Amino acid sequence: MTSATGSPGSAPSYPHSSPTGAFADLRIDIDRLIQRLADLAAIGAIEGTEGCARLALTDEDKAGRDLVVAAMEELGLNITTDGIGNVVGVMAGETDGPPVMCGSHIDTVRTGGRYDGNLGVLAGLEVIEVVKAAGLTPHRPLAVAFFTDEEGARFAPDMLGSLVYVGGMPLEEALEIEGIDGAIVGAELERIGYDGSSPLPAAAPYAFVELHVEQGPVLEAEGITIGAVDGVQGISWQEVTVTGQSNHAGTTPMNLRKDPGFVAAACANFVRQLALELGAPQVGTVGRLELHPNLVNVVPASATFTVDIRNTDEAILKQAEQRFAEFLATTAEAEGCTVETKELARFEPVIFDDRVIDMVRSTAEELGHSVKQMPSGAGHDAQMLARVCPTAMVFTPSRDGISHNPAEYTSPSDLEAGANVMLQVMMKLAAADCQIGAE
Ligand code: HGY
Ligand code: MN
Ligand code: MN
């Protein structure tokens, strides 16, 4: 690593060993990070709350993207946009090999909080700003990225951009995906001007670190500041359409009904009972439910709903999928209804790289923070980057474990702790004496 303060040719070369590296005392500016979070949250702000709504590839998402790209430009980063709209900003290192990358997403759900995803991207900008201000040039380049459509709420699957980034889905297939509102990914990318051209799949980073709010209750309940995340649970999303026979709510005897609304409700109850029976960490959610024609006095013609089931154990997740499929078939048949199912997302559980997990844990301890190794209940872009490079995540607590809710909150001291852990981990990974990644 070199410092720009030395006169040309005589720049002091800092020892590469991490604990005493020139960067060991670097710390982020929490006020600046909080301001960045506020500026981004103002885009798509949900009135009367701290939250924001920027569904992927909407005008609000475009405005959020433009804000982050402007910040990357201000930092003098080399910015690239690829065909699925992922944006990467790179700060040059002493060498020009693969960068140490951080990042996350800036698209949100409709009831989004200001930290989910946004923290990982904006803290990445903060890390680079601090390193540049210190006049340091890391041995390896540093990169900060935001990936398209991590939420998958408008266009399934979730983590779509990072999935394409690592070659998990061909770009052509991704561009044809139709959203819940009938929009098409490729057309929306073009409309908002983020149909980039940098090559896909992308070259693998040297390593990847994602800072993210936990979005669950564990860290807060145990009074712990940092989560050293060791993996992500398996995710199964499907859309179910049950077709029956619309009929008069008043005149149709109960035994003559073909009521898809009843089948949908029975399924929602089954998903809950199944999760309780299998026990933690099994979870199950019917998050989207549409009846047609959705009128008070009409037995519905059809019901379309989504089923989101997850588990850290792939075998149990498969069992849960099988049990649901059987229940759906039996219930629909008994009600005289037909069924169509469509897989929206299916990702097996992911284990992160022990060496990066250990680095997160030891760095948190070095900085004096309590730390717990734990899996992630939520999906993250890191689970895709883990396919191509050494990867781990840093969690910070969520107040009351709340997320996907405008009331989502993480305290400034926890934000600062998480961002400083990420800063130090990135600089250790970027140091010449780190041999974890592939050059
Ligand atoms: O669904 C998830 O876990 C993430 O928020 N996309
Ligand atoms: Mn997220
Ligand atoms: Mn989310």
CSV table of C-alpha atoms and ligand atoms in Angstrom, one decimal:
chain,number,residue,atom,x,y,z
A,1,MET,CA,0.0,0.0,0.0
A,2,THR,CA,1.3,3.5,-0.7
A,3,SER,CA,0.3,6.8,0.7
A,4,ALA,CA,0.0,9.9,-1.5
A,5,THR,CA,1.6,12.0,1.2
A,6,GLY,CA,5.2,10.9,0.5
A,7,SER,CA,7.0,12.9,-2.2
A,8,PRO,CA,7.0,11.1,-5.7
A,9,GLY,CA,9.3,8.1,-5.7
A,10,SER,CA,9.8,8.2,-1.9
A,11,ALA,CA,6.2,7.3,-0.9
A,12,PRO,CA,6.6,5.3,2.3
A,13,SER,CA,5.6,1.7,1.8
A,14,TYR,CA,3.4,0.7,4.7
A,15,PRO,CA,3.8,-2.8,6.3
A,16,HIS,CA,1.3,-5.1,4.7
A,17,SER,CA,0.6,-7.0,7.9
A,18,SER,CA,-3.0,-6.1,8.6
A,19,PRO,CA,-3.2,-5.4,12.4
A,20,THR,CA,-0.6,-2.7,12.2
A,21,GLY,CA,-1.4,-1.7,8.6
A,22,ALA,CA,-1.7,2.0,7.8
A,23,PHE,CA,-5.4,1.5,7.7
A,24,ALA,CA,-5.9,-0.1,11.2
A,25,ASP,CA,-7.0,3.3,12.7
A,26,LEU,CA,-9.3,4.3,9.8
A,27,ARG,CA,-12.9,4.9,10.9
A,28,ILE,CA,-16.0,5.9,8.9
A,29,ASP,CA,-17.8,9.2,9.4
A,30,ILE,CA,-21.1,8.1,10.9
A,31,ASP,CA,-22.8,11.5,10.4
A,32,ARG,CA,-21.9,11.4,6.7
A,33,LEU,CA,-23.2,7.9,6.4
A,34,ILE,CA,-26.5,8.8,8.2
A,35,GLN,CA,-26.8,11.7,5.8
A,36,ARG,CA,-26.3,9.5,2.8
A,37,LEU,CA,-29.0,7.1,4.2
A,38,ALA,CA,-31.4,10.0,4.7
A,39,ASP,CA,-30.7,11.4,1.2
A,40,LEU,CA,-31.5,8.1,-0.4
A,41,ALA,CA,-34.5,7.4,1.8
A,42,ALA,CA,-35.9,10.7,0.6
A,43,ILE,CA,-36.4,9.1,-2.8
A,44,GLY,CA,-39.7,7.2,-2.7
A,45,ALA,CA,-40.2,8.3,0.9
A,46,ILE,CA,-43.2,6.8,2.5
A,47,GLU,CA,-45.1,9.7,4.0
A,48,GLY,CA,-45.0,10.0,7.8
A,49,THR,CA,-42.4,7.3,8.2
A,50,GLU,CA,-38.6,6.8,8.0
A,51,GLY,CA,-39.1,4.3,5.2
A,52,CYS,CA,-39.1,4.4,1.4
A,53,ALA,CA,-40.6,2.5,-1.6
A,54,ARG,CA,-38.4,2.0,-4.7
A,55,LEU,CA,-39.6,-1.2,-6.4
A,56,ALA,CA,-37.0,-2.4,-8.9
A,57,LEU,CA,-36.7,-0.5,-12.2
A,58,THR,CA,-39.4,2.0,-11.3
A,59,ASP,CA,-38.8,5.8,-11.6
A,60,GLU,CA,-38.0,5.8,-7.9
A,61,ASP,CA,-35.4,3.1,-8.4
A,62,LYS,CA,-33.9,5.1,-11.3
A,63,ALA,CA,-33.7,8.2,-9.1
A,64,GLY,CA,-32.0,6.2,-6.3
A,65,ARG,CA,-29.6,4.8,-8.8
A,66,ASP,CA,-28.8,8.2,-10.2
A,67,LEU,CA,-28.0,9.5,-6.7
A,68,VAL,CA,-25.6,6.7,-6.0
A,69,VAL,CA,-23.9,6.9,-9.4
A,70,ALA,CA,-23.4,10.7,-8.8
A,71,ALA,CA,-21.7,9.8,-5.5
A,72,MET,CA,-19.5,7.3,-7.2
A,73,GLU,CA,-18.6,10.0,-9.8
A,74,GLU,CA,-17.8,12.4,-7.0
A,75,LEU,CA,-15.4,9.8,-5.5
A,76,GLY,CA,-13.7,9.5,-8.9
A,77,LEU,CA,-14.6,5.8,-9.2
A,78,ASN,CA,-14.4,3.9,-12.5
A,79,ILE,CA,-18.1,3.1,-13.0
A,80,THR,CA,-19.5,0.3,-15.1
A,81,THR,CA,-23.1,-0.8,-15.8
A,82,ASP,CA,-23.9,-4.2,-17.1
A,83,GLY,CA,-26.8,-5.6,-19.2
A,84,ILE,CA,-29.0,-6.3,-16.2
A,85,GLY,CA,-28.3,-2.9,-14.7
A,86,ASN,CA,-25.8,-3.8,-12.0
A,87,VAL,CA,-23.6,-0.8,-11.3
A,88,VAL,CA,-20.0,-1.2,-10.0
A,89,GLY,CA,-17.7,1.6,-8.9
A,90,VAL,CA,-14.0,0.8,-8.6
A,91,MET,CA,-11.2,2.6,-6.8
A,92,ALA,CA,-7.8,1.8,-8.3
A,93,GLY,CA,-5.3,-0.1,-6.2
A,94,GLU,CA,-1.5,-0.5,-6.5
A,95,THR,CA,-2.2,-3.5,-8.7
A,96,ASP,CA,-5.0,-3.9,-11.3
A,97,GLY,CA,-6.2,-7.4,-10.4
A,98,PRO,CA,-9.7,-8.3,-9.3
A,99,PRO,CA,-11.1,-5.8,-6.7
A,100,VAL,CA,-12.2,-6.5,-3.1
A,101,MET,CA,-15.9,-5.8,-3.5
A,102,CYS,CA,-18.6,-4.7,-1.1
A,103,GLY,CA,-22.2,-3.8,-2.0
A,104,SER,CA,-25.8,-4.8,-1.8
A,105,HIS,CA,-29.0,-3.4,-3.3
A,106,ILE,CA,-31.0,-0.1,-3.4
A,107,ASP,CA,-34.3,-1.4,-4.6
A,108,THR,CA,-36.8,-1.9,-1.8
A,109,VAL,CA,-40.1,-3.6,-1.2
A,110,ARG,CA,-43.3,-1.5,-1.2
A,111,THR,CA,-43.1,-1.1,2.6
A,112,GLY,CA,-39.4,-0.7,2.7
A,113,GLY,CA,-37.1,0.5,5.4
A,114,ARG,CA,-34.2,2.9,4.8
A,115,TYR,CA,-31.4,0.4,5.8
A,116,ASP,CA,-32.3,-2.8,4.0
A,117,GLY,CA,-29.7,-3.0,1.2
A,118,ASN,CA,-29.1,0.7,1.2
A,119,LEU,CA,-26.7,0.4,4.2
A,120,GLY,CA,-24.4,-2.0,2.4
A,121,VAL,CA,-24.1,0.3,-0.7
A,122,LEU,CA,-23.8,3.6,1.1
A,123,ALA,CA,-21.3,2.2,3.7
A,124,GLY,CA,-19.3,1.0,0.7
A,125,LEU,CA,-19.1,4.6,-0.6
A,126,GLU,CA,-18.2,5.8,2.9
A,127,VAL,CA,-15.3,3.2,3.2
A,128,ILE,CA,-13.9,4.4,-0.1
A,129,GLU,CA,-14.2,8.1,0.8
A,130,VAL,CA,-12.3,7.4,4.1
A,131,VAL,CA,-9.5,5.5,2.4
A,132,LYS,CA,-9.1,8.2,-0.3
A,133,ALA,CA,-9.2,11.0,2.3
A,134,ALA,CA,-6.4,9.2,4.2
A,135,GLY,CA,-4.4,9.3,0.9
A,136,LEU,CA,-4.0,5.5,1.0
A,137,THR,CA,-3.9,3.3,-2.1
A,138,PRO,CA,-4.7,-0.4,-1.2
A,139,HIS,CA,-2.7,-3.1,-2.8
A,140,ARG,CA,-5.8,-4.4,-4.5
A,141,PRO,CA,-8.6,-2.2,-6.0
A,142,LEU,CA,-11.8,-1.6,-3.9
A,143,ALA,CA,-15.2,-1.8,-5.5
A,144,VAL,CA,-18.7,-0.9,-4.3
A,145,ALA,CA,-21.7,-2.3,-6.2
A,146,PHE,CA,-25.5,-2.2,-6.3
A,147,PHE,CA,-27.2,-5.1,-7.8
A,148,THR,CA,-30.5,-5.0,-9.7
A,149,ASP,CA,-33.8,-6.3,-8.2
A,150,GLU,CA,-32.5,-7.9,-5.1
A,151,GLU,CA,-35.9,-7.9,-3.6
A,152,GLY,CA,-37.6,-9.8,-6.4
A,153,ALA,CA,-40.9,-8.2,-5.2
A,154,ARG,CA,-41.7,-6.8,-8.7
A,155,PHE,CA,-39.7,-9.2,-10.8
A,156,ALA,CA,-39.0,-12.7,-9.4
A,157,PRO,CA,-36.7,-14.2,-8.6
A,158,ASP,CA,-35.0,-12.2,-5.9
A,159,MET,CA,-31.3,-11.5,-6.2
A,160,LEU,CA,-31.9,-11.3,-10.0
A,161,GLY,CA,-29.1,-8.9,-10.8
A,162,SER,CA,-26.4,-10.7,-8.7
A,163,LEU,CA,-27.6,-14.1,-10.1
A,164,VAL,CA,-27.0,-12.9,-13.6
A,165,TYR,CA,-23.7,-11.2,-12.5
A,166,VAL,CA,-22.3,-14.5,-11.4
A,167,GLY,CA,-23.6,-16.5,-14.4
A,168,GLY,CA,-26.5,-18.1,-12.6
A,169,MET,CA,-29.0,-17.0,-15.2
A,170,PRO,CA,-28.4,-16.0,-18.8
A,171,LEU,CA,-29.0,-12.3,-19.4
A,172,GLU,CA,-31.4,-13.0,-22.3
A,173,GLU,CA,-33.7,-15.0,-19.9
A,174,ALA,CA,-33.6,-12.3,-17.2
A,175,LEU,CA,-34.4,-9.6,-19.7
A,176,GLU,CA,-37.7,-11.4,-20.6
A,177,ILE,CA,-39.0,-11.7,-17.1
A,178,GLU,CA,-42.5,-10.3,-16.6
A,179,GLY,CA,-43.3,-8.5,-13.4
A,180,ILE,CA,-46.4,-8.6,-11.2
A,181,ASP,CA,-47.6,-5.5,-13.1
A,182,GLY,CA,-47.0,-6.9,-16.5
A,183,ALA,CA,-43.8,-4.9,-17.1
A,184,ILE,CA,-40.8,-6.6,-18.7
A,185,VAL,CA,-37.3,-6.4,-17.2
A,186,GLY,CA,-35.5,-5.5,-20.4
A,187,ALA,CA,-37.9,-2.8,-21.4
A,188,GLU,CA,-37.8,-1.2,-17.9
A,189,LEU,CA,-34.0,-1.2,-17.9
A,190,GLU,CA,-34.0,0.6,-21.2
A,191,ARG,CA,-36.7,3.0,-20.1
A,192,ILE,CA,-34.7,4.1,-17.0
A,193,GLY,CA,-31.5,4.1,-18.9
A,194,TYR,CA,-29.6,1.3,-17.1
A,195,ASP,CA,-29.4,-1.2,-19.9
A,196,GLY,CA,-25.6,-1.2,-19.7
A,197,SER,CA,-23.1,-3.1,-21.7
A,198,SER,CA,-20.3,-4.3,-19.5
A,199,PRO,CA,-19.8,-8.1,-19.9
A,200,LEU,CA,-21.9,-10.7,-18.2
A,201,PRO,CA,-21.2,-12.9,-16.4
A,202,ALA,CA,-18.8,-10.5,-14.8
A,203,ALA,CA,-15.2,-11.2,-13.8
A,204,ALA,CA,-15.2,-12.6,-10.3
A,205,PRO,CA,-14.1,-10.1,-7.6
A,206,TYR,CA,-11.1,-11.1,-5.3
A,207,ALA,CA,-13.6,-11.3,-2.4
A,208,PHE,CA,-17.0,-9.9,-1.5
A,209,VAL,CA,-18.3,-8.5,1.8
A,210,GLU,CA,-21.9,-7.4,2.3
A,211,LEU,CA,-22.9,-5.2,5.3
A,212,HIS,CA,-26.7,-5.6,6.0
A,213,VAL,CA,-29.1,-5.1,8.8
A,214,GLU,CA,-30.1,-8.4,10.3
A,215,GLN,CA,-33.8,-7.9,9.7
A,216,GLY,CA,-34.5,-10.3,12.5
A,217,PRO,CA,-34.6,-10.3,16.3
A,218,VAL,CA,-31.5,-12.4,17.2
A,219,LEU,CA,-28.7,-9.8,17.7
A,220,GLU,CA,-30.9,-7.4,19.6
A,221,ALA,CA,-32.3,-10.1,21.8
A,222,GLU,CA,-28.8,-11.3,22.7
A,223,GLY,CA,-27.4,-7.8,23.1
A,224,ILE,CA,-24.8,-8.4,20.4
A,225,THR,CA,-23.6,-5.7,18.0
A,226,ILE,CA,-22.1,-7.6,15.1
A,227,GLY,CA,-23.3,-10.7,13.2
A,228,ALA,CA,-20.6,-12.7,11.4
A,229,VAL,CA,-22.9,-14.3,8.9
A,230,ASP,CA,-21.9,-17.8,7.9
A,231,GLY,CA,-24.6,-18.5,5.3
A,232,VAL,CA,-28.1,-18.0,3.9
A,233,GLN,CA,-31.0,-20.4,4.3
A,234,GLY,CA,-32.6,-22.0,1.3
A,235,ILE,CA,-35.5,-20.1,-0.4
A,236,SER,CA,-38.5,-21.6,-2.3
A,237,TRP,CA,-41.0,-19.2,-3.9
A,238,GLN,CA,-43.9,-20.3,-6.0
A,239,GLU,CA,-47.0,-18.7,-7.5
A,240,VAL,CA,-50.2,-20.8,-7.3
A,241,THR,CA,-53.3,-20.1,-9.3
A,242,VAL,CA,-56.5,-22.0,-8.3
A,243,THR,CA,-59.4,-21.9,-10.7
A,244,GLY,CA,-63.0,-22.6,-9.6
A,245,GLN,CA,-66.3,-21.3,-10.6
A,246,SER,CA,-67.6,-17.8,-9.9
A,247,ASN,CA,-71.0,-17.9,-8.5
A,248,HIS,CA,-73.6,-16.0,-6.5
A,249,ALA,CA,-72.6,-15.7,-2.9
A,250,GLY,CA,-76.3,-15.8,-1.8
A,251,THR,CA,-77.9,-18.5,-3.9
A,252,THR,CA,-75.1,-21.1,-4.3
A,253,PRO,CA,-75.4,-23.9,-1.6
A,254,MET,CA,-72.1,-24.6,0.1
A,255,ASN,CA,-72.0,-28.2,-1.3
A,256,LEU,CA,-72.2,-26.9,-4.9
A,257,ARG,CA,-69.4,-24.4,-4.7
A,258,LYS,CA,-66.0,-24.5,-6.4
A,259,ASP,CA,-64.4,-21.8,-4.3
A,260,PRO,CA,-60.7,-21.1,-5.0
A,261,GLY,CA,-60.8,-18.5,-2.3
A,262,PHE,CA,-61.4,-21.2,0.2
A,263,VAL,CA,-58.6,-23.3,-1.2
A,264,ALA,CA,-56.2,-20.3,-1.0
A,265,ALA,CA,-57.2,-19.6,2.6
A,266,ALA,CA,-56.7,-23.3,3.5
A,267,CYS,CA,-53.3,-23.2,1.9
A,268,ALA,CA,-52.3,-20.1,3.9
A,269,ASN,CA,-53.3,-21.9,7.1
A,270,PHE,CA,-51.5,-25.0,6.0
A,271,VAL,CA,-48.2,-23.1,5.3
A,272,ARG,CA,-48.4,-21.7,8.8
A,273,GLN,CA,-49.2,-25.0,10.5
A,274,LEU,CA,-46.4,-26.8,8.5
A,275,ALA,CA,-43.8,-24.3,9.6
A,276,LEU,CA,-44.9,-24.6,13.3
A,277,GLU,CA,-44.8,-28.4,13.0
A,278,LEU,CA,-41.3,-28.5,11.4
A,279,GLY,CA,-40.1,-25.9,13.9
A,280,ALA,CA,-37.4,-23.2,13.6
A,281,PRO,CA,-35.7,-22.3,11.3
A,282,GLN,CA,-38.6,-23.4,9.0
A,283,VAL,CA,-40.7,-20.4,8.0
A,284,GLY,CA,-43.6,-20.1,5.6
A,285,THR,CA,-45.5,-17.0,4.2
A,286,VAL,CA,-48.4,-16.3,1.9
A,287,GLY,CA,-47.4,-12.8,1.0
A,288,ARG,CA,-49.4,-12.0,-2.1
A,289,LEU,CA,-53.1,-13.1,-2.6
A,290,GLU,CA,-55.4,-11.9,-5.4
A,291,LEU,CA,-59.0,-13.0,-5.8
A,292,HIS,CA,-60.9,-12.5,-9.0
A,293,PRO,CA,-63.3,-10.8,-9.4
A,294,ASN,CA,-62.6,-9.7,-5.7
A,295,LEU,CA,-66.2,-8.6,-5.0
A,296,VAL,CA,-68.2,-9.0,-1.8
A,297,ASN,CA,-71.1,-11.0,-3.3
A,298,VAL,CA,-69.2,-13.3,-5.8
A,299,VAL,CA,-67.8,-16.7,-5.0
A,300,PRO,CA,-64.4,-16.1,-6.6
A,301,ALA,CA,-63.6,-17.5,-10.1
A,302,SER,CA,-59.9,-17.7,-9.3
A,303,ALA,CA,-57.3,-17.1,-6.6
A,304,THR,CA,-53.6,-16.4,-7.2
A,305,PHE,CA,-51.2,-16.4,-4.3
A,306,THR,CA,-47.5,-16.8,-3.5
A,307,VAL,CA,-45.9,-19.3,-1.1
A,308,ASP,CA,-42.5,-18.4,0.3
A,309,ILE,CA,-40.9,-21.2,2.4
A,310,ARG,CA,-37.4,-21.3,3.7
A,311,ASN,CA,-35.0,-23.5,5.8
A,312,THR,CA,-31.3,-23.7,6.4
A,313,ASP,CA,-31.6,-27.5,5.8
A,314,GLU,CA,-32.2,-28.4,2.1
A,315,ALA,CA,-33.7,-31.8,2.9
A,316,ILE,CA,-36.3,-30.3,5.2
A,317,LEU,CA,-37.0,-27.6,2.7
A,318,LYS,CA,-37.7,-30.2,0.0
A,319,GLN,CA,-39.9,-32.1,2.5
A,320,ALA,CA,-41.9,-28.9,3.1
A,321,GLU,CA,-42.3,-28.3,-0.6
A,322,GLN,CA,-43.6,-31.8,-1.1
A,323,ARG,CA,-46.0,-31.6,1.8
A,324,PHE,CA,-47.4,-28.3,0.5
A,325,ALA,CA,-47.8,-29.7,-3.0
A,326,GLU,CA,-49.8,-32.7,-1.6
A,327,PHE,CA,-52.0,-30.5,0.5
A,328,LEU,CA,-52.8,-28.2,-2.4
A,329,ALA,CA,-53.7,-31.0,-4.8
A,330,THR,CA,-56.0,-32.7,-2.3
A,331,THR,CA,-57.7,-29.6,-1.2
A,332,ALA,CA,-58.2,-28.2,-4.7
A,333,GLU,CA,-59.6,-31.5,-5.9
A,334,ALA,CA,-62.0,-31.8,-3.0
A,335,GLU,CA,-63.3,-28.3,-3.9
A,336,GLY,CA,-63.6,-29.1,-7.6
A,337,CYS,CA,-60.9,-26.6,-8.5
A,338,THR,CA,-57.9,-26.9,-10.8
A,339,VAL,CA,-54.4,-25.7,-10.0
A,340,GLU,CA,-51.5,-24.2,-11.8
A,341,THR,CA,-48.2,-23.5,-10.1
A,342,LYS,CA,-45.1,-21.5,-11.2
A,343,GLU,CA,-41.7,-21.6,-9.6
A,344,LEU,CA,-40.6,-18.0,-8.9
A,345,ALA,CA,-37.4,-18.6,-7.1
A,346,ARG,CA,-35.5,-21.7,-5.8
A,347,PHE,CA,-32.1,-21.3,-4.1
A,348,GLU,CA,-30.4,-23.9,-2.0
A,349,PRO,CA,-28.8,-22.9,1.4
A,350,VAL,CA,-25.4,-21.2,0.9
A,351,ILE,CA,-22.4,-21.5,3.2
A,352,PHE,CA,-19.9,-18.6,3.2
A,353,ASP,CA,-16.1,-18.8,3.2
A,354,ASP,CA,-14.7,-19.7,6.7
A,355,ARG,CA,-11.7,-17.5,6.2
A,356,VAL,CA,-13.8,-14.4,5.5
A,357,ILE,CA,-16.3,-15.3,8.3
A,358,ASP,CA,-13.3,-15.6,10.7
A,359,MET,CA,-12.0,-12.2,9.5
A,360,VAL,CA,-15.3,-10.6,10.2
A,361,ARG,CA,-15.5,-12.1,13.7
A,362,SER,CA,-11.8,-11.3,14.6
A,363,THR,CA,-12.1,-7.8,13.2
A,364,ALA,CA,-15.3,-7.2,15.3
A,365,GLU,CA,-13.4,-8.4,18.4
A,366,GLU,CA,-10.4,-6.2,17.5
A,367,LEU,CA,-12.7,-3.2,17.4
A,368,GLY,CA,-14.2,-4.1,20.7
A,369,HIS,CA,-17.6,-5.3,19.6
A,370,SER,CA,-19.6,-8.3,20.7
A,371,VAL,CA,-20.0,-10.7,17.8
A,372,LYS,CA,-22.1,-13.8,17.0
A,373,GLN,CA,-21.7,-16.2,14.1
A,374,MET,CA,-25.1,-16.8,12.6
A,375,PRO,CA,-27.0,-17.7,9.4
A,376,SER,CA,-29.2,-15.2,7.5
A,377,GLY,CA,-32.9,-15.7,7.3
A,378,ALA,CA,-33.2,-13.3,4.4
A,379,GLY,CA,-31.8,-13.7,1.0
A,380,HIS,CA,-28.9,-11.5,-0.1
A,381,ASP,CA,-26.7,-10.7,-3.1
A,382,ALA,CA,-23.8,-12.2,-1.1
A,383,GLN,CA,-25.3,-15.6,-1.6
A,384,MET,CA,-24.8,-15.2,-5.3
A,385,LEU,CA,-21.3,-13.7,-5.1
A,386,ALA,CA,-20.4,-16.7,-2.9
A,387,ARG,CA,-20.6,-18.8,-6.0
A,388,VAL,CA,-17.6,-17.1,-7.5
A,389,CYS,CA,-15.4,-15.7,-4.7
A,390,PRO,CA,-14.7,-15.9,-1.0
A,391,THR,CA,-17.7,-14.1,0.6
A,392,ALA,CA,-19.2,-13.3,4.0
A,393,MET,CA,-21.5,-10.8,5.5
A,394,VAL,CA,-21.6,-8.4,8.4
A,395,PHE,CA,-24.9,-8.0,10.3
A,396,THR,CA,-26.0,-5.1,12.5
A,397,PRO,CA,-29.0,-5.4,14.8
A,398,SER,CA,-32.6,-4.4,13.8
A,399,ARG,CA,-34.7,-2.8,16.4
A,400,ASP,CA,-37.5,-5.2,17.4
A,401,GLY,CA,-36.3,-7.4,14.6
A,402,ILE,CA,-38.5,-5.4,12.2
A,403,SER,CA,-37.8,-5.1,8.4
A,404,HIS,CA,-39.7,-4.9,5.2
A,405,ASN,CA,-41.5,-2.3,7.2
A,406,PRO,CA,-41.0,1.5,7.2
A,407,ALA,CA,-40.4,1.3,10.9
A,408,GLU,CA,-37.1,-0.6,10.3
A,409,TYR,CA,-34.4,1.0,12.4
A,410,THR,CA,-30.7,0.4,13.4
A,411,SER,CA,-29.0,2.8,15.9
A,412,PRO,CA,-26.2,5.1,14.7
A,413,SER,CA,-23.7,3.3,17.0
A,414,ASP,CA,-24.6,-0.1,15.5
A,415,LEU,CA,-24.4,1.4,12.0
A,416,GLU,CA,-21.0,2.8,12.8
A,417,ALA,CA,-19.8,-0.5,14.3
A,418,GLY,CA,-20.9,-2.5,11.2
A,419,ALA,CA,-19.4,0.0,8.7
A,420,ASN,CA,-16.1,0.1,10.6
A,421,VAL,CA,-15.9,-3.7,10.6
A,422,MET,CA,-16.6,-3.8,6.9
A,423,LEU,CA,-13.9,-1.1,6.3
A,424,GLN,CA,-11.3,-3.1,8.2
A,425,VAL,CA,-12.2,-6.4,6.6
A,426,MET,CA,-12.1,-4.9,3.1
A,427,MET,CA,-8.7,-3.3,3.8
A,428,LYS,CA,-7.3,-6.6,5.2
A,429,LEU,CA,-8.6,-8.4,2.1
A,430,ALA,CA,-7.1,-5.7,-0.1
A,431,ALA,CA,-3.7,-6.0,1.5
A,432,ALA,CA,-0.8,-7.7,-0.3
A,433,ASP,CA,-0.3,-10.2,2.5
A,434,CYS,CA,-3.9,-11.5,2.1
A,435,GLN,CA,-3.9,-14.7,0.1
A,436,ILE,CA,-7.6,-15.6,0.4
A,437,GLY,CA,-8.8,-14.7,-3.0
A,438,ALA,CA,-7.8,-15.7,-6.5
A,439,GLU,CA,-5.7,-13.0,-8.3
B,1,HGY,O1,-36.7,-12.2,0.2
B,1,HGY,C1,-35.6,-11.9,0.8
B,1,HGY,O2,-35.1,-12.6,1.6
B,1,HGY,C2,-34.8,-10.7,0.3
B,1,HGY,O3,-35.4,-9.6,1.0
B,1,HGY,N1,-34.9,-10.5,-1.1
B,2,MN,MN,-31.8,-6.8,1.6
B,3,MN,MN,-35.3,-6.9,1.6
